[in-house]
mmCIF file of C-alpha atoms in Angstrom:
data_model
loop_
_atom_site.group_PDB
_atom_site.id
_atom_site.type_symbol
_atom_site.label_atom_id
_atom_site.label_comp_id
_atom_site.label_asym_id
_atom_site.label_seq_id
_atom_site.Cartn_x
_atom_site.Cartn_y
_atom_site.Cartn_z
ATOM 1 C CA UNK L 1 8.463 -26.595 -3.738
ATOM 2 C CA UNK L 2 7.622 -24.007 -6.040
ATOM 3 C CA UNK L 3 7.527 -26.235 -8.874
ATOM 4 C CA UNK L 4 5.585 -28.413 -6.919
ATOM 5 C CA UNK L 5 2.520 -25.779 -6.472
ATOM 6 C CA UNK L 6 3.294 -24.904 -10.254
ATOM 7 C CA UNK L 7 2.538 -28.246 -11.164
ATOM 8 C CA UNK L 8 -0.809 -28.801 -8.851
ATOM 9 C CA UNK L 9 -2.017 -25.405 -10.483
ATOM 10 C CA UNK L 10 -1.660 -26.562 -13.861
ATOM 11 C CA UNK L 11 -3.335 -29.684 -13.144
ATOM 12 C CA UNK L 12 -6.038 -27.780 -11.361
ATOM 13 C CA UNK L 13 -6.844 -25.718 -14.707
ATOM 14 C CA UNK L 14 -6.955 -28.407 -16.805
ATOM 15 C CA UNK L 15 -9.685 -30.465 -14.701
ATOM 16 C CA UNK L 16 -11.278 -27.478 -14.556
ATOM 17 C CA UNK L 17 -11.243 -26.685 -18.190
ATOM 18 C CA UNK L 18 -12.746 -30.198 -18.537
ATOM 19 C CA UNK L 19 -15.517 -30.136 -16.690
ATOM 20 C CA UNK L 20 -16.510 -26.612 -17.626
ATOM 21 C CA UNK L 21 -15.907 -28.539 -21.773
ATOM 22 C CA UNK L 22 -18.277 -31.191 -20.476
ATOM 23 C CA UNK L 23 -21.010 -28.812 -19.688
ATOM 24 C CA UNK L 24 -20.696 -26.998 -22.981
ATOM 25 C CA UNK L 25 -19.366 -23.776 -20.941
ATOM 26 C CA UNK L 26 -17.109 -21.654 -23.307
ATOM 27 C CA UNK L 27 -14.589 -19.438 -20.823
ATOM 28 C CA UNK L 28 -11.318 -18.068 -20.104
ATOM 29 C CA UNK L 29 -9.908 -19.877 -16.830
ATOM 30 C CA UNK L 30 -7.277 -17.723 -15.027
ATOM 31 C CA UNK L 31 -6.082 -18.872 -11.354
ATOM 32 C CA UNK L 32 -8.175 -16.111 -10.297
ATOM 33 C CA UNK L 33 -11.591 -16.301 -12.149
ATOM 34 C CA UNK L 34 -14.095 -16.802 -9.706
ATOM 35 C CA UNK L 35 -15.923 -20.448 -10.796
ATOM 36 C CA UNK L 36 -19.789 -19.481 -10.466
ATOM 37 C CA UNK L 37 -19.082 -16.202 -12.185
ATOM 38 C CA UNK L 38 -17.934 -18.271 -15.174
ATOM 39 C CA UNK L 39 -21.122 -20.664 -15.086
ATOM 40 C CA UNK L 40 -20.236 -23.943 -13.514
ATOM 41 C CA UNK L 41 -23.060 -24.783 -11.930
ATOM 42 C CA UNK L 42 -23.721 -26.825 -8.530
ATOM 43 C CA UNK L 43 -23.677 -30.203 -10.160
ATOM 44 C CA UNK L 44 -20.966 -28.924 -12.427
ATOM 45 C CA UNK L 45 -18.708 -28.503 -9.018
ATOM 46 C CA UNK L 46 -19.937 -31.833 -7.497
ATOM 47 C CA UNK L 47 -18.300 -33.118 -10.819
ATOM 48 C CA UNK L 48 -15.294 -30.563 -10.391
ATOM 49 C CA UNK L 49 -14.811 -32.223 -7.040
ATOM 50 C CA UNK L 50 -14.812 -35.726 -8.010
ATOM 51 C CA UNK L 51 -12.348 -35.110 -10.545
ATOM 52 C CA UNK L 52 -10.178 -32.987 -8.128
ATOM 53 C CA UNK L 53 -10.460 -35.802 -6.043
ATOM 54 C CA UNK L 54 -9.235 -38.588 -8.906
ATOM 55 C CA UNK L 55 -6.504 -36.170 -10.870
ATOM 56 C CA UNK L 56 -5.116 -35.955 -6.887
ATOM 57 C CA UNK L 57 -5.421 -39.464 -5.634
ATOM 58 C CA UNK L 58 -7.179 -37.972 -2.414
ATOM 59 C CA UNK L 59 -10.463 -38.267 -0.662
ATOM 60 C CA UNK L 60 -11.276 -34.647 0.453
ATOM 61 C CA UNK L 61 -12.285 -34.724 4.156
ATOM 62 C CA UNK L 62 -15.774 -33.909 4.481
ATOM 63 C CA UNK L 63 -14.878 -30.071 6.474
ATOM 64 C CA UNK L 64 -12.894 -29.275 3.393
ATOM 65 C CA UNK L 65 -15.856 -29.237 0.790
ATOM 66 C CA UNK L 66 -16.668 -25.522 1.110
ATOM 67 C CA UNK L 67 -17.610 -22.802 -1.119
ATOM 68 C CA UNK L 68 -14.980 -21.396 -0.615
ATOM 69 C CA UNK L 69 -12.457 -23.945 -1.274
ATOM 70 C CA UNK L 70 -13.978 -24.601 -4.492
ATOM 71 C CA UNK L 71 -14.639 -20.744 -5.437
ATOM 72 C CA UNK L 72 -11.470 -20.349 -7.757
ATOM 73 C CA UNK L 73 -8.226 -22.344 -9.304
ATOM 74 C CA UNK L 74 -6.461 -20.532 -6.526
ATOM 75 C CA UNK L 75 -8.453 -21.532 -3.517
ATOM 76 C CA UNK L 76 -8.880 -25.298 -5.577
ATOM 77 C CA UNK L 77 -4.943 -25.367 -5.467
ATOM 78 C CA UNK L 78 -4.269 -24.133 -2.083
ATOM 79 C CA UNK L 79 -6.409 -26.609 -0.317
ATOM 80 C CA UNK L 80 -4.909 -29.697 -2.458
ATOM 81 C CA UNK L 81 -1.529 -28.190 -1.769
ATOM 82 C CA UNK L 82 -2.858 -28.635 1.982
ATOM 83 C CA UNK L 83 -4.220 -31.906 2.097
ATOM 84 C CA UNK L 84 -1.296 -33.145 -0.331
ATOM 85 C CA UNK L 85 1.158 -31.325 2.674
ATOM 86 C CA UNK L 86 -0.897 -33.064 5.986
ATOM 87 C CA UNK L 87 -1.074 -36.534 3.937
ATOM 88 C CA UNK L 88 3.216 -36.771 3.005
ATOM 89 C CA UNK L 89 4.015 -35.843 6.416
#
């Protein structure tokens, strides 16, 4: 399993790293870095969401697209990790 979360993280930071590339946004990503604090704007995590959404093969239910869950790599991975757990079982 841990391999598993390994895996989502890694895919997490690289959609991530894209979008922040396709708004011209130079920064260090770390699991931790806190999203707005590195510049990605509101539209920029509309876009981060989408992508999420396509690099996952999973609608995110509506309850799900918080702040919060979109505040870091971290909080990005756990709630994929979530909706990735509910959706196999």
């Amino acid at each position: 399993m841990h391999d598993f979360a390994v895996n989502v993280q890694n895919r997490v930071l690289s959609v991530v790293r894209s979008v922040l590339q396709q708004n011209a946004i130079i920064a260090e990503v770390h699991p931790e870095s806190r999203l707005v604090d590195i510049g990605l704007s509101s539209m920029g995590m509309v876009e981060l969401m989408l992508k999420v959404e396509a690099e996952f093969d999973l609608i995110l239910p509506q309850l799900e697209i918080t702040p919060e869950n979109f505040q870091s790599v971290k909080a990005m991975e756990r709630m994929i990790l979530n909706q990735l757990g509910s959706g196999a079982g």
